[in-house]
Short mmCIF file of C-alpha atoms in Angstrom, two decimals:
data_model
loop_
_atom_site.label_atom_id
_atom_site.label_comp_id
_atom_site.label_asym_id
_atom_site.label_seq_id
_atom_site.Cartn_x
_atom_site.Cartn_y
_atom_site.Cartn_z
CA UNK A 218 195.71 -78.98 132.87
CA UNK A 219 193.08 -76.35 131.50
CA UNK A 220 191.30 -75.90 128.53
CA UNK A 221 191.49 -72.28 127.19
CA UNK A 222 188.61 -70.80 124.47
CA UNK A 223 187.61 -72.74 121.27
CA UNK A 224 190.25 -71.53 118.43
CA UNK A 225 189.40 -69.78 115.08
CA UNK A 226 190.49 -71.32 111.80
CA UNK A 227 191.81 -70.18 108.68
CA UNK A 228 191.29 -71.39 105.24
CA UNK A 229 193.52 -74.51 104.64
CA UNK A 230 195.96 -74.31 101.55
CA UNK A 231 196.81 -77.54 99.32
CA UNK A 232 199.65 -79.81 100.57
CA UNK A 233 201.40 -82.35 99.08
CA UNK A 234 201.64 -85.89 101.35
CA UNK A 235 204.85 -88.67 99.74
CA UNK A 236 203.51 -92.05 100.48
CA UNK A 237 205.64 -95.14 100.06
CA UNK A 238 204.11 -98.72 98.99
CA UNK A 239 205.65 -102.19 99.87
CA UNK A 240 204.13 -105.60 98.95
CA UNK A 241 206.72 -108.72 99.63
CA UNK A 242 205.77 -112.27 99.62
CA UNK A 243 208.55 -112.79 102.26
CA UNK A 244 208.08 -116.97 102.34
CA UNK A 245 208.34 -117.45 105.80
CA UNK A 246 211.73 -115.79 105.61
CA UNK A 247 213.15 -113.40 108.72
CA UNK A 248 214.02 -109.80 107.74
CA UNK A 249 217.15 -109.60 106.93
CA UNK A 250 219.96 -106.93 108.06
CA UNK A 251 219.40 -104.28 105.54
CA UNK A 252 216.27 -102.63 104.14
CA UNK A 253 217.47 -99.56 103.20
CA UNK A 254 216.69 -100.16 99.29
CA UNK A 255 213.46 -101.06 99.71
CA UNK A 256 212.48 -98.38 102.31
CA UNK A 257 214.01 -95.86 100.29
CA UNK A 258 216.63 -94.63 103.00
CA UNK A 259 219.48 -94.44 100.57
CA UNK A 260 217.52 -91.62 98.25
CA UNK A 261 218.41 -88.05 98.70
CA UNK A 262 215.91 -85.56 99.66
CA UNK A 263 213.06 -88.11 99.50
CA UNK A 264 211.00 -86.74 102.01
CA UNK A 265 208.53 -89.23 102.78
CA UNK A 266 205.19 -88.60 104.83
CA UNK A 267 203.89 -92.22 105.01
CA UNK A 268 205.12 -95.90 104.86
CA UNK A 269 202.23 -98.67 103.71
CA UNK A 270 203.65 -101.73 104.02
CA UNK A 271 202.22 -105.03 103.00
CA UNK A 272 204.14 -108.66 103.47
CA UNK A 273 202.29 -111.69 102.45
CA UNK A 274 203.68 -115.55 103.80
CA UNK A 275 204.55 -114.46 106.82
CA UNK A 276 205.95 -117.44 109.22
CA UNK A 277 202.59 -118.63 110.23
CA UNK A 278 203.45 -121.81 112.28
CA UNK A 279 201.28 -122.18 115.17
CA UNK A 280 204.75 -121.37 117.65
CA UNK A 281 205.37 -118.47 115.70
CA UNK A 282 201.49 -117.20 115.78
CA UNK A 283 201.56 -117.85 119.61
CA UNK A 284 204.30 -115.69 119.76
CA UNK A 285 203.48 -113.12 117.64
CA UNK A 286 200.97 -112.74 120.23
CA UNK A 287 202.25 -111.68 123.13
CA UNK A 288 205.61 -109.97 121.70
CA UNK A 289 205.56 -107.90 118.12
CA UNK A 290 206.17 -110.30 114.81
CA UNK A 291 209.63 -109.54 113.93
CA UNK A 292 208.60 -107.73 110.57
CA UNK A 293 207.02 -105.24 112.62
CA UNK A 294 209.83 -104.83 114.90
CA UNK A 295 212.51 -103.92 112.83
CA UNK A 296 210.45 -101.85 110.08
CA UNK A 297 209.44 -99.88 113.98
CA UNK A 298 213.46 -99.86 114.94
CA UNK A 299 214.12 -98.14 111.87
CA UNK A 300 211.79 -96.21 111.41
CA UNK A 301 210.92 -94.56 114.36
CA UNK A 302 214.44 -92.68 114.71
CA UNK A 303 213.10 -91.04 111.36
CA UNK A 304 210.10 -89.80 113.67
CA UNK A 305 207.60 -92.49 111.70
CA UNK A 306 205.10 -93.70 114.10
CA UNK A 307 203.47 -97.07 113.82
CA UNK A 308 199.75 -95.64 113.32
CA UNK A 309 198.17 -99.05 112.90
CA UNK A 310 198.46 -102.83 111.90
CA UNK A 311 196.30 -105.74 110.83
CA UNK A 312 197.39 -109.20 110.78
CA UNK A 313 195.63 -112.48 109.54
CA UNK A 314 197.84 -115.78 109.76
CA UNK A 315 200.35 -115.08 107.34
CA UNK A 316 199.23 -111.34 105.73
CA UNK A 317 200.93 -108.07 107.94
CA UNK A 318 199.53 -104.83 106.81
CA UNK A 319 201.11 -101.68 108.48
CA UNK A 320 200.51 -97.95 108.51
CA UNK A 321 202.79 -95.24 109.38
CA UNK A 322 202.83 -91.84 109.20
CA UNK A 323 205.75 -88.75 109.82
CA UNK A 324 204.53 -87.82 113.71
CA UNK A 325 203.60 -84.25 112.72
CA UNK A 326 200.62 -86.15 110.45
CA UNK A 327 198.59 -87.56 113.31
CA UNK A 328 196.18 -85.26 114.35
CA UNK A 329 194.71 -85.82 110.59
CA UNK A 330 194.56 -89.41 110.79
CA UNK A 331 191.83 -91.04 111.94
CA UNK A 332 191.79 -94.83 112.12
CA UNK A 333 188.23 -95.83 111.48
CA UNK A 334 188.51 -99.78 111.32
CA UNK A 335 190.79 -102.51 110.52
CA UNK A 336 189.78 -106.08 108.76
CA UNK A 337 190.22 -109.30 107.66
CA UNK A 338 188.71 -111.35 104.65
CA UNK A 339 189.46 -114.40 104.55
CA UNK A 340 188.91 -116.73 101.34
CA UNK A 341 190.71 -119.64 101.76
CA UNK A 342 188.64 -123.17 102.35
CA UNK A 343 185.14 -121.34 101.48
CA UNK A 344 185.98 -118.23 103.41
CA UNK A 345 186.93 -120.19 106.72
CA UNK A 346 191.11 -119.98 106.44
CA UNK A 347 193.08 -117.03 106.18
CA UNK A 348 196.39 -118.57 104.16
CA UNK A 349 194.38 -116.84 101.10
CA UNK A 350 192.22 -113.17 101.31
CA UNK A 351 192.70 -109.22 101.88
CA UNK A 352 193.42 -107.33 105.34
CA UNK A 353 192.34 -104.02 104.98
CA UNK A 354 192.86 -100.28 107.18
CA UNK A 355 190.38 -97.94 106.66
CA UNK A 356 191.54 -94.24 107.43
CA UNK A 357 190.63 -90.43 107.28
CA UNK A 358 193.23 -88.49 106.09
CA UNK A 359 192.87 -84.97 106.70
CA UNK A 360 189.02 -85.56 105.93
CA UNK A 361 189.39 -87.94 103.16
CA UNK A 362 188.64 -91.69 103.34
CA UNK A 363 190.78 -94.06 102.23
CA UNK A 364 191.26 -97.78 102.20
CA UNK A 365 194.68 -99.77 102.39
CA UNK A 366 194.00 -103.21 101.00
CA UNK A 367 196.60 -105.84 101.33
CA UNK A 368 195.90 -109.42 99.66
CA UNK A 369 197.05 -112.81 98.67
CA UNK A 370 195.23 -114.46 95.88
CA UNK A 371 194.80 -118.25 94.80
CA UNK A 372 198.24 -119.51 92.72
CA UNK A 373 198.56 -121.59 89.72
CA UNK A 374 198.04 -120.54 85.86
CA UNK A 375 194.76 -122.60 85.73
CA UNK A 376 192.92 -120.36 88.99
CA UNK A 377 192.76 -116.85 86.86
CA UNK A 378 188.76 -117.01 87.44
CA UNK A 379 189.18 -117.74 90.83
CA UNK A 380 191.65 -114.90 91.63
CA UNK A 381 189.23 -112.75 89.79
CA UNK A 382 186.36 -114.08 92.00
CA UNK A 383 188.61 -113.58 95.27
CA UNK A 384 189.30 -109.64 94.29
CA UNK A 385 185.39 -109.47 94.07
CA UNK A 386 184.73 -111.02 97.12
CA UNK A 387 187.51 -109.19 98.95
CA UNK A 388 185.89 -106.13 97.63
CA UNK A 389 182.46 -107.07 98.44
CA UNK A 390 183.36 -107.77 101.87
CA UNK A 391 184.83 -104.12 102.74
CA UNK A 392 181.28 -103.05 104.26
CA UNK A 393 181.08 -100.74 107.56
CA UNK A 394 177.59 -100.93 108.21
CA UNK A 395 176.60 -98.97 111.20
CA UNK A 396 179.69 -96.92 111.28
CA UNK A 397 178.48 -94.30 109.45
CA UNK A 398 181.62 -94.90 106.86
CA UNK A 399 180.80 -94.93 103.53
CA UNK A 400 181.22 -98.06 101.04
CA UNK A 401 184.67 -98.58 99.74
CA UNK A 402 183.93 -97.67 95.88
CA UNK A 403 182.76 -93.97 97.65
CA UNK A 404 186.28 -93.37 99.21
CA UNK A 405 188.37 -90.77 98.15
CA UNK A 406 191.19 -93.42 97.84
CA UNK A 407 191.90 -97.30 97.53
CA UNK A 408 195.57 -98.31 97.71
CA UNK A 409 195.41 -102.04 96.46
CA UNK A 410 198.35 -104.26 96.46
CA UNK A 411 199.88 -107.99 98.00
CA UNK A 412 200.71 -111.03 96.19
CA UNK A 413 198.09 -111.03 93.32
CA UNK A 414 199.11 -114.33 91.61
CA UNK A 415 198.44 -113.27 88.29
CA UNK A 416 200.62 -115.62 85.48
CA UNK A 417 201.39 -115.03 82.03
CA UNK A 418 199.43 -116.90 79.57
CA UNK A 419 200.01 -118.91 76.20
CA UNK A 420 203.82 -117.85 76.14
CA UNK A 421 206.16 -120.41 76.63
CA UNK A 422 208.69 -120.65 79.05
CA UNK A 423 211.61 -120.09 76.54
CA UNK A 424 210.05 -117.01 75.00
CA UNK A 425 209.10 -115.33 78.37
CA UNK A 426 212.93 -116.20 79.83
CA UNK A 427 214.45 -114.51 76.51
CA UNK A 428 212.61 -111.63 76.85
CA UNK A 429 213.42 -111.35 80.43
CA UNK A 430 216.90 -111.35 79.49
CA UNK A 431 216.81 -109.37 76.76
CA UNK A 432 214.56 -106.70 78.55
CA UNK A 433 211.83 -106.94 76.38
CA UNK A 434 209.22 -107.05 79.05
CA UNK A 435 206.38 -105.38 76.26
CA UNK A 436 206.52 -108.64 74.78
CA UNK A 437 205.00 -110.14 77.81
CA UNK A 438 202.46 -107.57 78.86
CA UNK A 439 199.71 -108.21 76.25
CA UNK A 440 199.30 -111.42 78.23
CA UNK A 441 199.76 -110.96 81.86
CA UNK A 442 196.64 -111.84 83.24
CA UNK A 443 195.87 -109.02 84.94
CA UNK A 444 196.45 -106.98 82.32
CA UNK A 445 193.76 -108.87 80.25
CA UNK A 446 191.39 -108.82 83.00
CA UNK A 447 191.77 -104.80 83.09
CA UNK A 448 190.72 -104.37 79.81
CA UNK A 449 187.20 -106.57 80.04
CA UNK A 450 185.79 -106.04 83.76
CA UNK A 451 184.56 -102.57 84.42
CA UNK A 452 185.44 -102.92 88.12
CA UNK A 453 188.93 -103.56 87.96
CA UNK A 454 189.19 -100.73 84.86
CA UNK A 455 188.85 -98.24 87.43
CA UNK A 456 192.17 -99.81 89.22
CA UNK A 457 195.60 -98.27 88.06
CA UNK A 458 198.67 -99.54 87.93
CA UNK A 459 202.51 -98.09 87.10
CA UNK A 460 204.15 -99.28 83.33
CA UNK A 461 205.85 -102.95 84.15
CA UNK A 462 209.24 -101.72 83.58
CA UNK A 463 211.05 -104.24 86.13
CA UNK A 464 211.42 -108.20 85.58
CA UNK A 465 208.83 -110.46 86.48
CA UNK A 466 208.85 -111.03 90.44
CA UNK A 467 208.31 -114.92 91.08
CA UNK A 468 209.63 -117.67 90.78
CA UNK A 469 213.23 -117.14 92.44
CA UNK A 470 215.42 -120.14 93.77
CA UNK A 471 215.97 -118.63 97.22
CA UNK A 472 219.33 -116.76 98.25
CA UNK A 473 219.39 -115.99 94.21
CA UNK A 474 218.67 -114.16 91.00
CA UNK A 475 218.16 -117.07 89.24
CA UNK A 476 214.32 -118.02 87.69
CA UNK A 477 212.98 -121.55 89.44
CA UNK A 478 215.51 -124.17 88.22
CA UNK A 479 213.34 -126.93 89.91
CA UNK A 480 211.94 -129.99 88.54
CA UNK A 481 208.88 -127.65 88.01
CA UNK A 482 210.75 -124.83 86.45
CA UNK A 483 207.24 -122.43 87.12
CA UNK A 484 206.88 -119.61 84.24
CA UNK A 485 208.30 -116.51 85.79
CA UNK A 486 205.47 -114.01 86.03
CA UNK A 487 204.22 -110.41 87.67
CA UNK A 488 202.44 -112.10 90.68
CA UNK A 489 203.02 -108.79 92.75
CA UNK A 490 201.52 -105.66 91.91
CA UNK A 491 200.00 -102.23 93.24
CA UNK A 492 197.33 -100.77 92.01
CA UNK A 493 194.80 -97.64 93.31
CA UNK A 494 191.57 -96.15 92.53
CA UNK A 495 190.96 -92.49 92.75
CA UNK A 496 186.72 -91.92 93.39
CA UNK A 497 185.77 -90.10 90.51
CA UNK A 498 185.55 -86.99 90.21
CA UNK A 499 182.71 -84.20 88.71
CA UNK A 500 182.84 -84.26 85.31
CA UNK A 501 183.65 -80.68 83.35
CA UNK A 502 181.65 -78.03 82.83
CA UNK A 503 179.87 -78.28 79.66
CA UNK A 504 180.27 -74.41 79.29
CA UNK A 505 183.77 -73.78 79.95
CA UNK A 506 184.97 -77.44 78.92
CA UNK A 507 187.21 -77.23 81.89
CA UNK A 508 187.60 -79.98 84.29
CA UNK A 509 186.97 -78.73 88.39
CA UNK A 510 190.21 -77.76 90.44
CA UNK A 511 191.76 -81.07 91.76
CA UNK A 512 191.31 -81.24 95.66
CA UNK A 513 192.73 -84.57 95.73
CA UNK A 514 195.08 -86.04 93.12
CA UNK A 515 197.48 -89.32 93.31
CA UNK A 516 200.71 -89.25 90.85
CA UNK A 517 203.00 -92.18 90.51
CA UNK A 518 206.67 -91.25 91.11
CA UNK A 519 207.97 -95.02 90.84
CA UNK A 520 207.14 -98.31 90.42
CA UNK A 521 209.94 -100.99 91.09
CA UNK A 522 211.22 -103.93 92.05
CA UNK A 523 214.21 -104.87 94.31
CA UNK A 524 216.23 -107.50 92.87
CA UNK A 525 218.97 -107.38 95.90
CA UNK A 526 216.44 -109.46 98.24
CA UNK A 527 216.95 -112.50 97.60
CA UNK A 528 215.15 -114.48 101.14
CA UNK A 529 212.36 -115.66 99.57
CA UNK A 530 210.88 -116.50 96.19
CA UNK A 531 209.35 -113.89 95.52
CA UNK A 532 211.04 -109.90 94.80
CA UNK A 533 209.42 -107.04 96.84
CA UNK A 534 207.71 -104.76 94.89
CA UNK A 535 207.59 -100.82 95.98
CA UNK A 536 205.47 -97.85 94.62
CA UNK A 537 206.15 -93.82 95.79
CA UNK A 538 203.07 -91.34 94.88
CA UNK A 539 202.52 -87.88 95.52
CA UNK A 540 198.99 -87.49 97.09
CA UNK A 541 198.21 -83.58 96.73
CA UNK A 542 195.24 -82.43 98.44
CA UNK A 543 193.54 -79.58 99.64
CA UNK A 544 192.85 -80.44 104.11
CA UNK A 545 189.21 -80.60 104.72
CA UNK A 546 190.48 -80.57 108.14
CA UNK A 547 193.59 -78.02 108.71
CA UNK A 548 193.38 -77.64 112.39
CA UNK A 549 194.48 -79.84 114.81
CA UNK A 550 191.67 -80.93 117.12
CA UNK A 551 193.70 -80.29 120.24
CA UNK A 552 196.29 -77.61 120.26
CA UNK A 553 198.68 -78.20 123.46
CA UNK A 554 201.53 -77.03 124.75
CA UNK A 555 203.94 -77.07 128.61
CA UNK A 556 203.54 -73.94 131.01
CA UNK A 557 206.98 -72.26 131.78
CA UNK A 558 210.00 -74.49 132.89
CA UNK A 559 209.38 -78.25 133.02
CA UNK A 560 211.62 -79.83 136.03
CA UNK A 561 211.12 -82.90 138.18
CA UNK A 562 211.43 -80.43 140.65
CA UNK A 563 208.30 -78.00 139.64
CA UNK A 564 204.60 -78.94 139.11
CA UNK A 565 204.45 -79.47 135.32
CA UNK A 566 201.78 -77.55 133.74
CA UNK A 567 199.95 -77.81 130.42
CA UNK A 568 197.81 -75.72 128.27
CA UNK A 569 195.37 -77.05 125.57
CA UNK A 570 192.45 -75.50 123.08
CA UNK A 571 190.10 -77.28 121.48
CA UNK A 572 188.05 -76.97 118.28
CA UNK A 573 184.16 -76.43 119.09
CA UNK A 574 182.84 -79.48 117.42
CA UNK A 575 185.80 -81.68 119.34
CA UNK A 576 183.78 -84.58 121.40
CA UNK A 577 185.83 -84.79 124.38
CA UNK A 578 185.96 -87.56 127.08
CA UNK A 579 186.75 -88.06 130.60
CA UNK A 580 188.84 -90.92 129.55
CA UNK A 581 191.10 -88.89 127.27
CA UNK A 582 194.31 -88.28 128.47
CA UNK A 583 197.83 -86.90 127.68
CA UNK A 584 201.06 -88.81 127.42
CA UNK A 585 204.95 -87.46 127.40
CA UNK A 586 207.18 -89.01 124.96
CA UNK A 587 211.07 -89.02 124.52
CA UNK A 588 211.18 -89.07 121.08
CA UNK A 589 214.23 -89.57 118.78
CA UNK A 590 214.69 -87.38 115.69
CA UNK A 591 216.44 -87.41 112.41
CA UNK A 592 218.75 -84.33 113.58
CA UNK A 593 219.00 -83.30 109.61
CA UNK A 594 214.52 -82.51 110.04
CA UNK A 595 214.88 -80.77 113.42
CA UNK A 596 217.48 -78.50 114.60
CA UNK A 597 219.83 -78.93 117.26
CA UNK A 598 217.96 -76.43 119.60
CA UNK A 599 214.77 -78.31 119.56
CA UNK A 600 214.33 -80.46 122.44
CA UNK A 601 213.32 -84.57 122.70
CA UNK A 602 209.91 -84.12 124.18
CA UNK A 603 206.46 -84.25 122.85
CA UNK A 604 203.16 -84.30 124.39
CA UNK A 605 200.73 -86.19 122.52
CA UNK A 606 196.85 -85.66 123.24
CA UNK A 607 194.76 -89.19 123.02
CA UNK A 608 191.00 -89.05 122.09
CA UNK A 609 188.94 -92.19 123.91
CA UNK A 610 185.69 -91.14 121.22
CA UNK A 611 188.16 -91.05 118.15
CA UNK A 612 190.19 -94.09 119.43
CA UNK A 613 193.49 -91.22 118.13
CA UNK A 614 196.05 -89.32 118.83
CA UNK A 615 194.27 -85.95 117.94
CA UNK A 616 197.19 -83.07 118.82
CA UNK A 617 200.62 -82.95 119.88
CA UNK A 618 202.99 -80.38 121.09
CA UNK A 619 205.98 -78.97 120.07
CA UNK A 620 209.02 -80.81 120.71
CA UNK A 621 210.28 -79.08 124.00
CA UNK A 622 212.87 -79.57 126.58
CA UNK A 623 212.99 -80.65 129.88
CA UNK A 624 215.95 -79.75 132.41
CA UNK A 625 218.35 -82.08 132.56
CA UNK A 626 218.47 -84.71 135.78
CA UNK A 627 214.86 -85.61 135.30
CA UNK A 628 213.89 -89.40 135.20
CA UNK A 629 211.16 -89.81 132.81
CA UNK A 630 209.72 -92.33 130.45
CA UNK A 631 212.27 -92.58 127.27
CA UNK A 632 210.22 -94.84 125.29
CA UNK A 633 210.13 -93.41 121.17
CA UNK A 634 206.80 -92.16 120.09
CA UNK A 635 204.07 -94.99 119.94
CA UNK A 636 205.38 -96.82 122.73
CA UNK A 637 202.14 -95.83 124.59
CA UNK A 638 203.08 -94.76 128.10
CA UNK A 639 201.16 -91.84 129.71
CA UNK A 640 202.61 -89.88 132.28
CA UNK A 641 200.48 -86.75 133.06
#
């Protein structure tokens, strides 16, 4: 390979990134055979950029944990088999005991993202079991920081303080000392979410059933307990959250619609929610009145449940936004590309640039791929290959090619994207 002359850059224009939320309490439950309706696959002309995805009660048995080990859970399996023929690339994951927190991200996105550290808070038992807490990704986006919190808090109607205290802590515990990241509350972006646990007070459980039925779901929201807290703690004011325009999530008998009929017959309630936080931004100009040019907005495009799942307790819970942003970083590390005709038969060649700042290693190195597109995002004449460009200092894929061809008869690697298997 050889490096050609440092590349010049142009100023970057605003984009528009679709991201797609999921937070499921899946009990302990297997995936089951379809998930097009929660992953969105059945919309027209969705066009998503990025899949967070959040599951909380994930089979945590000791066999299962062992296993999960050594082979991929089988959440992240089949989210990865379907996925990755849409050219979605597992970008990272974070697991503790029963929480699964994954990240990915259209191919053509990776250059911009930078994984800068994954963790786990646990809060169960005084902090020392992970059945209760937050895992958490911490990202730059084209520049931007953002955090990707996924939690489960303390159940029951009686332990509101408690989750209240947990969200704190969980908070509290997002530090990245000597990583030169900043705190949480000074990212551009926090995408909050899991199994929150939050009940509905005072009503009973005839009046909250009725207006459940009736679709009065207003009725309910001047007590749901996170709601409440919103209004009186200045921390989680700053959190947003979608109108509650779908029926309360929990309790479900399993492998039904039907609200707990169990001796216990639990209050139905919004236990699973997403919320974010946008950093805030400079305040108008006293002269003009006007507010500065947004560089970095989130909209909400839905917020809904999925009352077909019926596996667990519990209903998954999925949010779309718009993020639009202007790139603070519009040029891809590592440009690279094959020399002339690629053939078993021929030395293969590559050509790369890099950006002057770029801190190279002699422990990078540069994979092939056979990759497997959606044939309605690239055209027919575009080949299967990519070459992806791996940064040892950035711990990231930092450039990738053009998808290319290579002649036919040659016997390489046909793993999908993220499978990491370098050739060259």
């Amino acid at each position: 390979m050889a490096a050609e002359s440092p590349r010049k850059t142009t100023e970057p224009r605003s984009k528009t990134l679709s991201i797609h939320v999921v937070t499921w309490n899946v009990a302990s439950a297997a995936p089951p055979l379809d998930l097009s309706d929660l992953l969105q696959l059945n919309k027209d002309n969705l066009n998503l950029d990025m899949y967070v995805i959040g599951l909380q009660e994930m089979n945590c048995g000791i066999m299962s944990l062992l296993s999960d080990t050594a082979f991929e859970d089988p959440w992240s399996s089949f989210f990865m088999d379907v996925l990755s023929p849409l050219s979605f690339v597992k970008v990272s994951s974070v697991r503790m005991q029963g929480l699964l927190l994954l990240f990915f991200a259209k191919h053509q996105h990776l250059p911009f993202v930078q994984i800068l550290s994954t963790k786990s808070t646990p809060t169960g038992l005084f902090g020392y079991w992970g059945n209760k807490g937050g895992v958490n990704i911490c990202l730059k986006l084209y520049g931007y920081y953002i955090s990707i919190v996924n939690c489960h808090l303390p159940p029951h109607m009686a332990n509101n303080d408690q989750r209240l205290e947990h969200f704190d802590r969980i908070l509290e515990m997002q530090n990245f000392e000597g990583q030169d990241i900043p705190n949480i509350l000074d990212h551009d972006l926090i995408l909050w979410f899991g199994d929150m646990n939050f009940r509905i007070d005072d009503f009973g459980l005839h009046f909250v059933r009725e207006s459940i039925k009736n679709r009065r779901y207003s009725d309910l929201w001047e007590k749901d307990q996170l709601s409440i807290a919103k209004r009186h703690d200045p921390l989680l004011r700053e959190f947003q959250e979608g109108p509650l325009l779908f029926p309360p999530t929990y309790k479900f008998d399993k492998n039904s619609n039907n609200y707990d009929t169990s001796e216990k017959k639990r209050k139905p309630a919004w236990t699973d929610r997403i919320l974010w936080r946008l950093k805030r931004q400079p305040q108008a100009n006293p002269q003009t009145q006007r507010p500065p040019a947004p560089h970095f907005f989130l909209s909400l495009r839905s917020y809904v449940s999925h009352m077909m799942y019926c596996v667990s307790d519990h209903k998954p819970v999925t949010s779309t936004f718009d993020l639009e942003l202007k790139p603070l970083v519009s040029t891809p590390p590592i440009t690279l590309m094959p020399e002339g005709l690629w053939t078993m038969e021929n030395v293969m060649l590559i050509s790369y640039s890099l950006t002057p700042d770029f801190p190279s290693s002699p422990w990078d190195w540069i994979g092939l791929y056979k990759v497997y597109f959606n044939i309605s995002d690239i055209p027919e004449t575009e080949g299967q290959f990519l070459l992806c460009y791996y940064s040892n200092n950035l711990h990231s894929v930092v450039g990738i090619s053009k998808p290319f061809k290579i002649q036919p008869g040659s016997s390489l690697a046909e793993d999908p994207l993220g499978e990491s298997q370098p050739h060259i």
